[in-house]
């Protein structure tokens, strides 16, 4: 890797950070709603979410959201919205974000950390397996709710 990579927890959103997230999220999902200051503040203020930012030489090049939830079967964590800027892929950014999220989940005494990834995201799936995640024999269902 070239440059200095740092992973930080987003605790307040400056205009620069909101702009960076607004630039990154469409690289993950073209159907995502617009990112603005209110949406980011709502996310980082929620007690169940931790938003991580990856900076390469000070420039925001990736993000990951960790959601934790208490269930009857134990405290669990989910990794969501992992995206690394196209120009920074292959530099270990996603792995650093993932490792930090797993460490936070462990600190919070979560029993498991789950994530989903489309089969077409071959590089991401290899990364998750190298990071210790195992494929599960499961079917994911989704019901979209429109306000």
CSV table of N, CA and C in Angstrom, one decimal:
chain,number,residue,atom,x,y,z
A,1,UNK,N,0.8,-1.2,0.0
A,1,UNK,CA,0.0,0.0,0.0
A,1,UNK,C,0.9,1.2,0.0
A,2,UNK,N,0.5,2.2,-0.8
A,2,UNK,CA,1.2,3.5,-0.7
A,2,UNK,C,0.4,4.5,0.1
A,3,UNK,N,1.0,5.4,0.8
A,3,UNK,CA,0.4,6.3,1.6
A,3,UNK,C,0.0,5.8,2.9
A,4,UNK,N,-0.6,6.7,3.7
A,4,UNK,CA,-1.0,6.4,5.1
A,4,UNK,C,-2.5,6.2,5.1
A,5,UNK,N,-2.9,5.0,5.6
A,5,UNK,CA,-4.3,4.6,5.7
A,5,UNK,C,-4.7,4.7,7.2
A,6,UNK,N,-5.7,5.4,7.5
A,6,UNK,CA,-6.3,5.5,8.8
A,6,UNK,C,-7.8,5.2,8.8
A,7,UNK,N,-8.2,4.6,9.9
A,7,UNK,CA,-9.6,4.2,10.0
A,7,UNK,C,-10.1,5.0,11.3
A,8,UNK,N,-11.2,5.7,11.1
A,8,UNK,CA,-11.7,6.5,12.2
A,8,UNK,C,-13.2,6.3,12.3
A,9,UNK,N,-13.8,6.5,13.5
A,9,UNK,CA,-15.2,6.5,13.8
A,9,UNK,C,-15.7,7.9,13.5
A,10,UNK,N,-16.8,8.0,12.7
A,10,UNK,CA,-17.4,9.3,12.4
A,10,UNK,C,-18.3,9.7,13.6
A,11,UNK,N,-17.9,10.8,14.3
A,11,UNK,CA,-18.7,11.2,15.4
A,11,UNK,C,-19.5,12.5,15.2
A,12,UNK,N,-19.1,13.2,14.2
A,12,UNK,CA,-19.9,14.4,13.7
A,12,UNK,C,-19.5,14.6,12.3
A,13,UNK,N,-20.5,15.1,11.5
A,13,UNK,CA,-20.3,15.2,10.1
A,13,UNK,C,-20.1,16.6,9.6
A,14,UNK,N,-18.8,16.8,9.1
A,14,UNK,CA,-18.5,18.1,8.5
A,14,UNK,C,-19.0,18.1,7.1
A,15,UNK,N,-19.0,19.2,6.4
A,15,UNK,CA,-19.5,19.3,5.0
A,15,UNK,C,-18.6,18.4,4.2
A,16,UNK,N,-17.3,18.4,4.5
A,16,UNK,CA,-16.3,17.5,3.7
A,16,UNK,C,-16.7,16.1,3.9
A,17,UNK,N,-17.1,15.6,5.0
A,17,UNK,CA,-17.4,14.2,5.2
A,17,UNK,C,-18.7,13.9,4.6
A,18,UNK,N,-19.7,14.7,4.6
A,18,UNK,CA,-21.0,14.5,4.0
A,18,UNK,C,-20.8,14.4,2.5
A,19,UNK,N,-20.0,15.3,1.9
A,19,UNK,CA,-19.7,15.3,0.5
A,19,UNK,C,-19.0,14.0,0.1
A,20,UNK,N,-18.0,13.6,0.9
A,20,UNK,CA,-17.3,12.3,0.6
A,20,UNK,C,-18.3,11.1,0.6
A,21,UNK,N,-19.2,11.1,1.6
A,21,UNK,CA,-20.1,10.0,1.7
A,21,UNK,C,-21.1,10.0,0.5
A,22,UNK,N,-21.5,11.2,0.1
A,22,UNK,CA,-22.4,11.4,-1.1
A,22,UNK,C,-21.7,11.0,-2.3
A,23,UNK,N,-20.4,11.1,-2.4
A,23,UNK,CA,-19.6,10.6,-3.5
A,23,UNK,C,-19.4,9.1,-3.5
A,24,UNK,N,-19.2,8.5,-2.3
A,24,UNK,CA,-19.0,7.1,-2.2
A,24,UNK,C,-20.2,6.2,-2.4
A,25,UNK,N,-21.3,6.6,-1.8
A,25,UNK,CA,-22.5,5.7,-1.7
A,25,UNK,C,-23.0,5.3,-3.1
A,26,UNK,N,-23.0,6.2,-4.1
A,26,UNK,CA,-23.5,5.8,-5.4
A,26,UNK,C,-22.6,4.7,-6.1
A,27,UNK,N,-21.3,4.6,-5.6
A,27,UNK,CA,-20.5,3.6,-6.1
A,27,UNK,C,-20.9,2.2,-5.6
A,28,UNK,N,-21.7,2.2,-4.5
A,28,UNK,CA,-22.2,1.0,-3.9
A,28,UNK,C,-23.6,0.6,-4.5
A,29,UNK,N,-24.4,1.7,-4.5
A,29,UNK,CA,-25.8,1.4,-4.9
A,29,UNK,C,-26.3,2.6,-5.7
A,30,UNK,N,-26.8,2.4,-6.9
A,30,UNK,CA,-27.4,3.5,-7.7
A,30,UNK,C,-28.8,3.8,-7.2
A,31,UNK,N,-29.4,3.0,-6.4
A,31,UNK,CA,-30.7,3.2,-5.9
A,31,UNK,C,-30.8,3.9,-4.6
A,32,UNK,N,-29.6,4.2,-4.0
A,32,UNK,CA,-29.6,4.8,-2.7
A,32,UNK,C,-30.1,6.2,-2.8
A,33,UNK,N,-30.8,6.6,-1.7
A,33,UNK,CA,-31.3,8.0,-1.6
A,33,UNK,C,-30.1,9.0,-1.4
A,34,UNK,N,-30.4,10.2,-1.7
A,34,UNK,CA,-29.3,11.2,-1.6
A,34,UNK,C,-28.8,11.4,-0.2
A,35,UNK,N,-27.6,11.5,0.0
A,35,UNK,CA,-26.9,11.7,1.3
A,35,UNK,C,-26.9,13.2,1.6
A,36,UNK,N,-27.3,13.6,2.8
A,36,UNK,CA,-27.2,15.0,3.2
A,36,UNK,C,-26.8,15.0,4.7
A,37,UNK,N,-26.6,16.2,5.2
A,37,UNK,CA,-26.2,16.4,6.5
A,37,UNK,C,-27.2,15.8,7.5
A,38,UNK,N,-28.5,15.9,7.3
A,38,UNK,CA,-29.5,15.4,8.2
A,38,UNK,C,-29.4,13.8,8.2
A,39,UNK,N,-29.3,13.2,7.1
A,39,UNK,CA,-29.2,11.7,7.0
A,39,UNK,C,-28.0,11.2,7.7
A,40,UNK,N,-26.9,11.9,7.5
A,40,UNK,CA,-25.6,11.5,8.2
A,40,UNK,C,-25.7,11.7,9.7
A,41,UNK,N,-26.2,12.8,10.1
A,41,UNK,CA,-26.3,13.1,11.5
A,41,UNK,C,-27.3,12.0,12.2
A,42,UNK,N,-28.3,11.7,11.5
A,42,UNK,CA,-29.3,10.7,12.1
A,42,UNK,C,-28.6,9.4,12.3
A,43,UNK,N,-27.8,9.0,11.3
A,43,UNK,CA,-27.1,7.7,11.4
A,43,UNK,C,-26.0,7.7,12.5
A,44,UNK,N,-25.2,8.7,12.6
A,44,UNK,CA,-24.1,8.7,13.5
A,44,UNK,C,-24.6,8.9,15.0
A,45,UNK,N,-25.8,9.6,15.1
A,45,UNK,CA,-26.3,9.8,16.4
A,45,UNK,C,-27.1,8.6,17.0
A,46,UNK,N,-27.3,7.6,16.1
A,46,UNK,CA,-28.1,6.4,16.6
A,46,UNK,C,-27.2,5.5,17.4
A,47,UNK,N,-27.7,5.1,18.5
A,47,UNK,CA,-26.8,4.2,19.4
A,47,UNK,C,-26.5,2.9,18.9
A,48,UNK,N,-27.2,2.4,17.8
A,48,UNK,CA,-26.9,1.1,17.3
A,48,UNK,C,-26.0,1.1,16.1
A,49,UNK,N,-25.5,2.2,15.7
A,49,UNK,CA,-24.7,2.3,14.5
A,49,UNK,C,-23.4,3.0,14.8
A,50,UNK,N,-22.4,2.5,14.1
A,50,UNK,CA,-21.0,3.1,14.1
A,50,UNK,C,-20.6,3.2,12.6
A,51,UNK,N,-20.3,4.4,12.2
A,51,UNK,CA,-19.9,4.7,10.9
A,51,UNK,C,-18.4,4.9,10.9
A,52,UNK,N,-17.7,4.1,10.1
A,52,UNK,CA,-16.3,4.1,10.0
A,52,UNK,C,-15.9,4.8,8.7
A,53,UNK,N,-14.8,5.6,8.7
A,53,UNK,CA,-14.3,6.3,7.5
A,53,UNK,C,-12.9,5.8,7.4
A,54,UNK,N,-12.5,5.6,6.1
A,54,UNK,CA,-11.1,5.3,5.8
A,54,UNK,C,-10.5,6.5,5.1
A,55,UNK,N,-9.4,6.9,5.5
A,55,UNK,CA,-8.7,8.0,4.9
A,55,UNK,C,-7.3,7.5,4.4
A,56,UNK,N,-7.0,7.9,3.2
A,56,UNK,CA,-5.7,7.6,2.6
A,56,UNK,C,-5.0,8.9,2.4
A,57,UNK,N,-4.0,9.1,3.1
A,57,UNK,CA,-3.3,10.4,3.1
A,57,UNK,C,-4.3,11.6,3.3
A,58,UNK,N,-5.2,11.3,4.3
A,58,UNK,CA,-6.1,12.4,4.7
A,58,UNK,C,-7.4,12.4,3.8
A,59,UNK,N,-7.4,11.8,2.7
A,59,UNK,CA,-8.6,11.9,1.8
A,59,UNK,C,-9.5,10.7,2.1
A,60,UNK,N,-10.8,11.0,2.2
A,60,UNK,CA,-11.8,9.9,2.5
A,60,UNK,C,-12.0,9.0,1.3
A,61,UNK,N,-11.6,7.7,1.5
A,61,UNK,CA,-11.7,6.8,0.3
A,61,UNK,C,-12.6,5.6,0.6
A,62,UNK,N,-13.2,5.5,1.8
A,62,UNK,CA,-14.0,4.4,2.1
A,62,UNK,C,-14.9,4.6,3.3
A,63,UNK,N,-15.9,3.8,3.4
A,63,UNK,CA,-16.8,3.8,4.6
A,63,UNK,C,-17.4,2.4,4.8
A,64,UNK,N,-17.8,2.2,6.0
A,64,UNK,CA,-18.5,1.0,6.5
A,64,UNK,C,-19.4,1.4,7.6
A,65,UNK,N,-20.6,0.8,7.7
A,65,UNK,CA,-21.5,1.0,8.8
A,65,UNK,C,-21.6,-0.3,9.6
A,66,UNK,N,-21.4,-0.3,10.9
A,66,UNK,CA,-21.6,-1.4,11.7
A,66,UNK,C,-22.9,-1.2,12.5
A,67,UNK,N,-23.8,-2.1,12.5
A,67,UNK,CA,-25.0,-2.0,13.2
A,67,UNK,C,-25.0,-3.1,14.3
A,68,UNK,N,-25.3,-2.8,15.5
A,68,UNK,CA,-25.4,-3.8,16.6
A,68,UNK,C,-26.8,-3.9,17.1
A,69,UNK,N,-27.2,-5.1,17.5
A,69,UNK,CA,-28.6,-5.2,18.0
A,69,UNK,C,-28.7,-6.3,19.0
A,70,UNK,N,-29.4,-6.0,20.1
A,70,UNK,CA,-29.6,-7.1,21.1
A,70,UNK,C,-30.8,-8.0,20.6
A,71,UNK,N,-30.6,-9.3,20.7
A,71,UNK,CA,-31.6,-10.2,20.3
A,71,UNK,C,-31.7,-11.2,21.5
A,72,UNK,N,-32.8,-12.0,21.5
A,72,UNK,CA,-32.9,-13.0,22.5
A,72,UNK,C,-31.8,-14.1,22.4
A,73,UNK,N,-31.3,-14.2,21.2
A,73,UNK,CA,-30.2,-15.2,21.1
A,73,UNK,C,-28.8,-14.6,21.3
A,74,UNK,N,-28.7,-13.4,21.7
A,74,UNK,CA,-27.4,-12.8,22.0
A,74,UNK,C,-27.3,-11.5,21.2
A,75,UNK,N,-26.2,-10.7,21.6
A,75,UNK,CA,-25.9,-9.4,21.0
A,75,UNK,C,-25.3,-9.7,19.7
A,76,UNK,N,-25.8,-9.2,18.6
A,76,UNK,CA,-25.3,-9.5,17.2
A,76,UNK,C,-24.8,-8.2,16.5
A,77,UNK,N,-24.0,-8.3,15.5
A,77,UNK,CA,-23.6,-7.2,14.7
A,77,UNK,C,-23.7,-7.5,13.2
A,78,UNK,N,-24.0,-6.4,12.4
A,78,UNK,CA,-24.0,-6.6,11.0
A,78,UNK,C,-23.2,-5.5,10.4
A,79,UNK,N,-22.5,-5.9,9.3
A,79,UNK,CA,-21.7,-4.9,8.6
A,79,UNK,C,-22.5,-4.6,7.3
A,80,UNK,N,-22.7,-3.3,7.1
A,80,UNK,CA,-23.5,-2.8,6.0
A,80,UNK,C,-22.7,-1.7,5.2
A,81,UNK,N,-23.2,-1.4,4.0
A,81,UNK,CA,-22.7,-0.2,3.3
A,81,UNK,C,-21.2,-0.1,3.2
A,82,UNK,N,-20.5,-1.2,2.9
A,82,UNK,CA,-19.1,-1.1,2.7
A,82,UNK,C,-18.8,-0.6,1.3
A,83,UNK,N,-18.1,0.5,1.2
A,83,UNK,CA,-17.8,1.0,-0.2
A,83,UNK,C,-16.4,1.6,-0.1
A,84,UNK,N,-15.6,1.3,-1.1
A,84,UNK,CA,-14.3,1.9,-1.3
A,84,UNK,C,-14.2,2.6,-2.6
A,85,UNK,N,-13.7,3.8,-2.7
A,85,UNK,CA,-13.6,4.6,-3.9
A,85,UNK,C,-12.9,3.8,-4.9
A,86,UNK,N,-13.4,3.8,-6.2
A,86,UNK,CA,-12.8,3.0,-7.3
A,86,UNK,C,-11.3,3.2,-7.4
A,87,UNK,N,-10.9,4.5,-7.2
A,87,UNK,CA,-9.4,4.8,-7.3
A,87,UNK,C,-8.6,4.2,-6.2
A,88,UNK,N,-9.2,3.7,-5.1
A,88,UNK,CA,-8.4,3.2,-3.9
A,88,UNK,C,-8.6,1.7,-3.8
A,89,UNK,N,-9.3,1.1,-4.7
A,89,UNK,CA,-9.5,-0.4,-4.5
A,89,UNK,C,-8.3,-1.2,-4.7
A,90,UNK,N,-8.1,-2.3,-4.0
A,90,UNK,CA,-6.9,-3.1,-4.1
A,90,UNK,C,-5.8,-2.6,-3.2
A,91,UNK,N,-6.1,-1.6,-2.3
A,91,UNK,CA,-5.0,-1.1,-1.5
A,91,UNK,C,-5.2,-1.5,0.0
A,92,UNK,N,-6.2,-2.4,0.3
A,92,UNK,CA,-6.4,-2.9,1.6
A,92,UNK,C,-7.4,-2.1,2.4
A,93,UNK,N,-8.1,-1.1,1.8
A,93,UNK,CA,-9.0,-0.3,2.5
A,93,UNK,C,-10.2,-1.0,3.1
A,94,UNK,N,-10.8,-1.8,2.3
A,94,UNK,CA,-12.0,-2.6,2.7
A,94,UNK,C,-11.6,-3.6,3.8
A,95,UNK,N,-10.4,-4.2,3.7
A,95,UNK,CA,-10.0,-5.1,4.8
A,95,UNK,C,-9.7,-4.4,6.1
A,96,UNK,N,-9.1,-3.2,6.0
A,96,UNK,CA,-8.9,-2.4,7.2
A,96,UNK,C,-10.2,-2.0,7.9
A,97,UNK,N,-11.2,-1.5,7.1
A,97,UNK,CA,-12.5,-1.2,7.6
A,97,UNK,C,-13.2,-2.4,8.2
A,98,UNK,N,-13.1,-3.5,7.6
A,98,UNK,CA,-13.8,-4.7,8.1
A,98,UNK,C,-13.1,-5.2,9.4
A,99,UNK,N,-11.8,-5.2,9.4
A,99,UNK,CA,-11.1,-5.6,10.6
A,99,UNK,C,-11.4,-4.7,11.8
A,100,UNK,N,-11.5,-3.4,11.6
A,100,UNK,CA,-11.9,-2.4,12.6
A,100,UNK,C,-13.3,-2.7,13.1
A,101,UNK,N,-14.2,-2.9,12.2
A,101,UNK,CA,-15.6,-3.2,12.5
A,101,UNK,C,-15.7,-4.5,13.4
A,102,UNK,N,-15.0,-5.5,13.0
A,102,UNK,CA,-15.0,-6.7,13.8
A,102,UNK,C,-14.5,-6.5,15.2
A,103,UNK,N,-13.4,-5.7,15.3
A,103,UNK,CA,-12.8,-5.4,16.6
A,103,UNK,C,-13.8,-4.6,17.5
A,104,UNK,N,-14.6,-3.7,16.9
A,104,UNK,CA,-15.6,-2.9,17.6
A,104,UNK,C,-16.7,-3.9,18.1
A,105,UNK,N,-17.1,-4.8,17.2
A,105,UNK,CA,-18.2,-5.8,17.6
A,105,UNK,C,-17.7,-6.6,18.8
A,106,UNK,N,-16.4,-7.0,18.7
A,106,UNK,CA,-15.9,-7.9,19.8
A,106,UNK,C,-15.8,-7.0,21.1
A,107,UNK,N,-15.4,-5.8,21.0
A,107,UNK,CA,-15.4,-4.9,22.2
A,107,UNK,C,-16.8,-4.8,22.8
A,108,UNK,N,-17.8,-4.8,22.0
A,108,UNK,CA,-19.2,-4.7,22.5
A,108,UNK,C,-19.8,-6.0,22.8
A,109,UNK,N,-19.0,-7.1,22.8
A,109,UNK,CA,-19.3,-8.4,23.2
A,109,UNK,C,-20.4,-9.0,22.3
A,110,UNK,N,-20.4,-8.7,21.1
A,110,UNK,CA,-21.3,-9.3,20.1
A,110,UNK,C,-20.9,-10.8,19.9
A,111,UNK,N,-21.9,-11.7,19.7
A,111,UNK,CA,-21.6,-13.1,19.5
A,111,UNK,C,-21.2,-13.4,18.1
A,112,UNK,N,-21.8,-12.6,17.1
A,112,UNK,CA,-21.5,-12.9,15.7
A,112,UNK,C,-21.5,-11.5,15.0
A,113,UNK,N,-20.8,-11.6,13.8
A,113,UNK,CA,-20.9,-10.4,12.9
A,113,UNK,C,-21.3,-11.0,11.6
A,114,UNK,N,-22.4,-10.5,11.0
A,114,UNK,CA,-22.9,-10.9,9.7
A,114,UNK,C,-22.7,-9.8,8.7
A,115,UNK,N,-22.7,-10.3,7.4
A,115,UNK,CA,-22.7,-9.3,6.3
A,115,UNK,C,-23.3,-10.1,5.1
A,116,UNK,N,-23.7,-9.3,4.1
A,116,UNK,CA,-24.2,-9.9,2.9
A,116,UNK,C,-23.4,-9.3,1.8
A,117,UNK,N,-23.2,-10.0,0.7
A,117,UNK,CA,-22.5,-9.5,-0.5
A,117,UNK,C,-23.0,-10.2,-1.7
A,118,UNK,N,-23.2,-9.5,-2.8
A,118,UNK,CA,-23.7,-10.1,-4.0
A,118,UNK,C,-22.7,-11.1,-4.6
A,119,UNK,N,-23.1,-12.2,-5.1
A,119,UNK,CA,-22.2,-13.1,-5.7
A,119,UNK,C,-21.3,-12.5,-6.8
A,120,UNK,N,-21.8,-11.5,-7.5
A,120,UNK,CA,-21.0,-10.8,-8.6
A,120,UNK,C,-19.8,-10.0,-8.0
A,121,UNK,N,-19.8,-9.7,-6.7
A,121,UNK,CA,-18.7,-9.0,-6.1
A,121,UNK,C,-17.6,-9.9,-5.7
A,122,UNK,N,-17.0,-10.5,-6.7
A,122,UNK,CA,-16.0,-11.6,-6.4
A,122,UNK,C,-14.9,-11.2,-5.5
A,123,UNK,N,-14.3,-10.0,-5.8
A,123,UNK,CA,-13.2,-9.5,-5.0
A,123,UNK,C,-13.6,-9.3,-3.6
A,124,UNK,N,-14.8,-8.7,-3.4
A,124,UNK,CA,-15.3,-8.5,-2.0
A,124,UNK,C,-15.5,-9.8,-1.3
A,125,UNK,N,-16.0,-10.8,-2.0
A,125,UNK,CA,-16.3,-12.1,-1.4
A,125,UNK,C,-15.0,-12.8,-1.0
A,126,UNK,N,-14.0,-12.7,-1.8
A,126,UNK,CA,-12.7,-13.3,-1.4
A,126,UNK,C,-12.1,-12.5,-0.2
A,127,UNK,N,-12.3,-11.2,-0.1
A,127,UNK,CA,-11.8,-10.5,1.0
A,127,UNK,C,-12.5,-10.9,2.3
A,128,UNK,N,-13.8,-11.1,2.3
A,128,UNK,CA,-14.5,-11.4,3.5
A,128,UNK,C,-14.1,-12.8,3.9
A,129,UNK,N,-13.9,-13.7,3.0
A,129,UNK,CA,-13.5,-15.1,3.4
A,129,UNK,C,-12.1,-15.0,4.0
A,130,UNK,N,-11.2,-14.2,3.4
A,130,UNK,CA,-9.8,-14.1,4.0
A,130,UNK,C,-9.9,-13.4,5.4
A,131,UNK,N,-10.9,-12.6,5.6
A,131,UNK,CA,-11.1,-12.0,6.9
A,131,UNK,C,-11.7,-12.8,7.9
A,132,UNK,N,-12.0,-14.1,7.6
A,132,UNK,CA,-12.6,-15.0,8.6
A,132,UNK,C,-14.1,-15.3,8.5
A,133,UNK,N,-14.7,-14.6,7.6
A,133,UNK,CA,-16.2,-14.9,7.4
A,133,UNK,C,-16.4,-16.1,6.7
A,134,UNK,N,-17.5,-16.8,7.0
A,134,UNK,CA,-17.8,-18.1,6.4
A,134,UNK,C,-19.1,-17.9,5.7
A,135,UNK,N,-19.2,-18.5,4.5
A,135,UNK,CA,-20.5,-18.5,3.8
A,135,UNK,C,-21.5,-19.3,4.5
A,136,UNK,N,-22.8,-18.9,4.6
A,136,UNK,CA,-23.8,-19.6,5.3
A,136,UNK,C,-24.8,-20.1,4.2
A,137,UNK,N,-25.4,-21.2,4.5
A,137,UNK,CA,-26.5,-21.7,3.7
A,137,UNK,C,-27.8,-21.1,4.1
A,138,UNK,N,-28.1,-20.0,3.5
A,138,UNK,CA,-29.2,-19.2,4.0
A,138,UNK,C,-29.8,-18.4,2.8
A,139,UNK,N,-31.0,-18.1,2.9
A,139,UNK,CA,-31.6,-17.2,1.8
A,139,UNK,C,-32.0,-15.9,2.5
A,140,UNK,N,-31.6,-14.8,1.9
A,140,UNK,CA,-32.0,-13.5,2.4
A,140,UNK,C,-33.2,-13.1,1.7
A,141,UNK,N,-34.2,-12.6,2.5
A,141,UNK,CA,-35.4,-12.1,2.0
A,141,UNK,C,-35.4,-10.6,2.3
A,142,UNK,N,-36.1,-9.8,1.5
A,142,UNK,CA,-36.2,-8.4,1.7
A,142,UNK,C,-37.6,-8.0,1.3
A,143,UNK,N,-38.2,-7.2,2.1
A,143,UNK,CA,-39.5,-6.5,1.7
A,143,UNK,C,-39.2,-5.0,1.8
A,144,UNK,N,-39.4,-4.4,0.7
A,144,UNK,CA,-39.2,-2.9,0.6
A,144,UNK,C,-40.5,-2.2,1.1
A,145,UNK,N,-40.3,-1.3,2.0
A,145,UNK,CA,-41.3,-0.5,2.5
A,145,UNK,C,-41.3,0.9,1.9
A,146,UNK,N,-42.3,1.4,1.4
A,146,UNK,CA,-42.3,2.7,0.8
A,146,UNK,C,-43.1,3.6,1.8
A,147,UNK,N,-42.5,4.8,2.1
A,147,UNK,CA,-43.2,5.7,3.0
A,147,UNK,C,-44.5,6.3,2.4
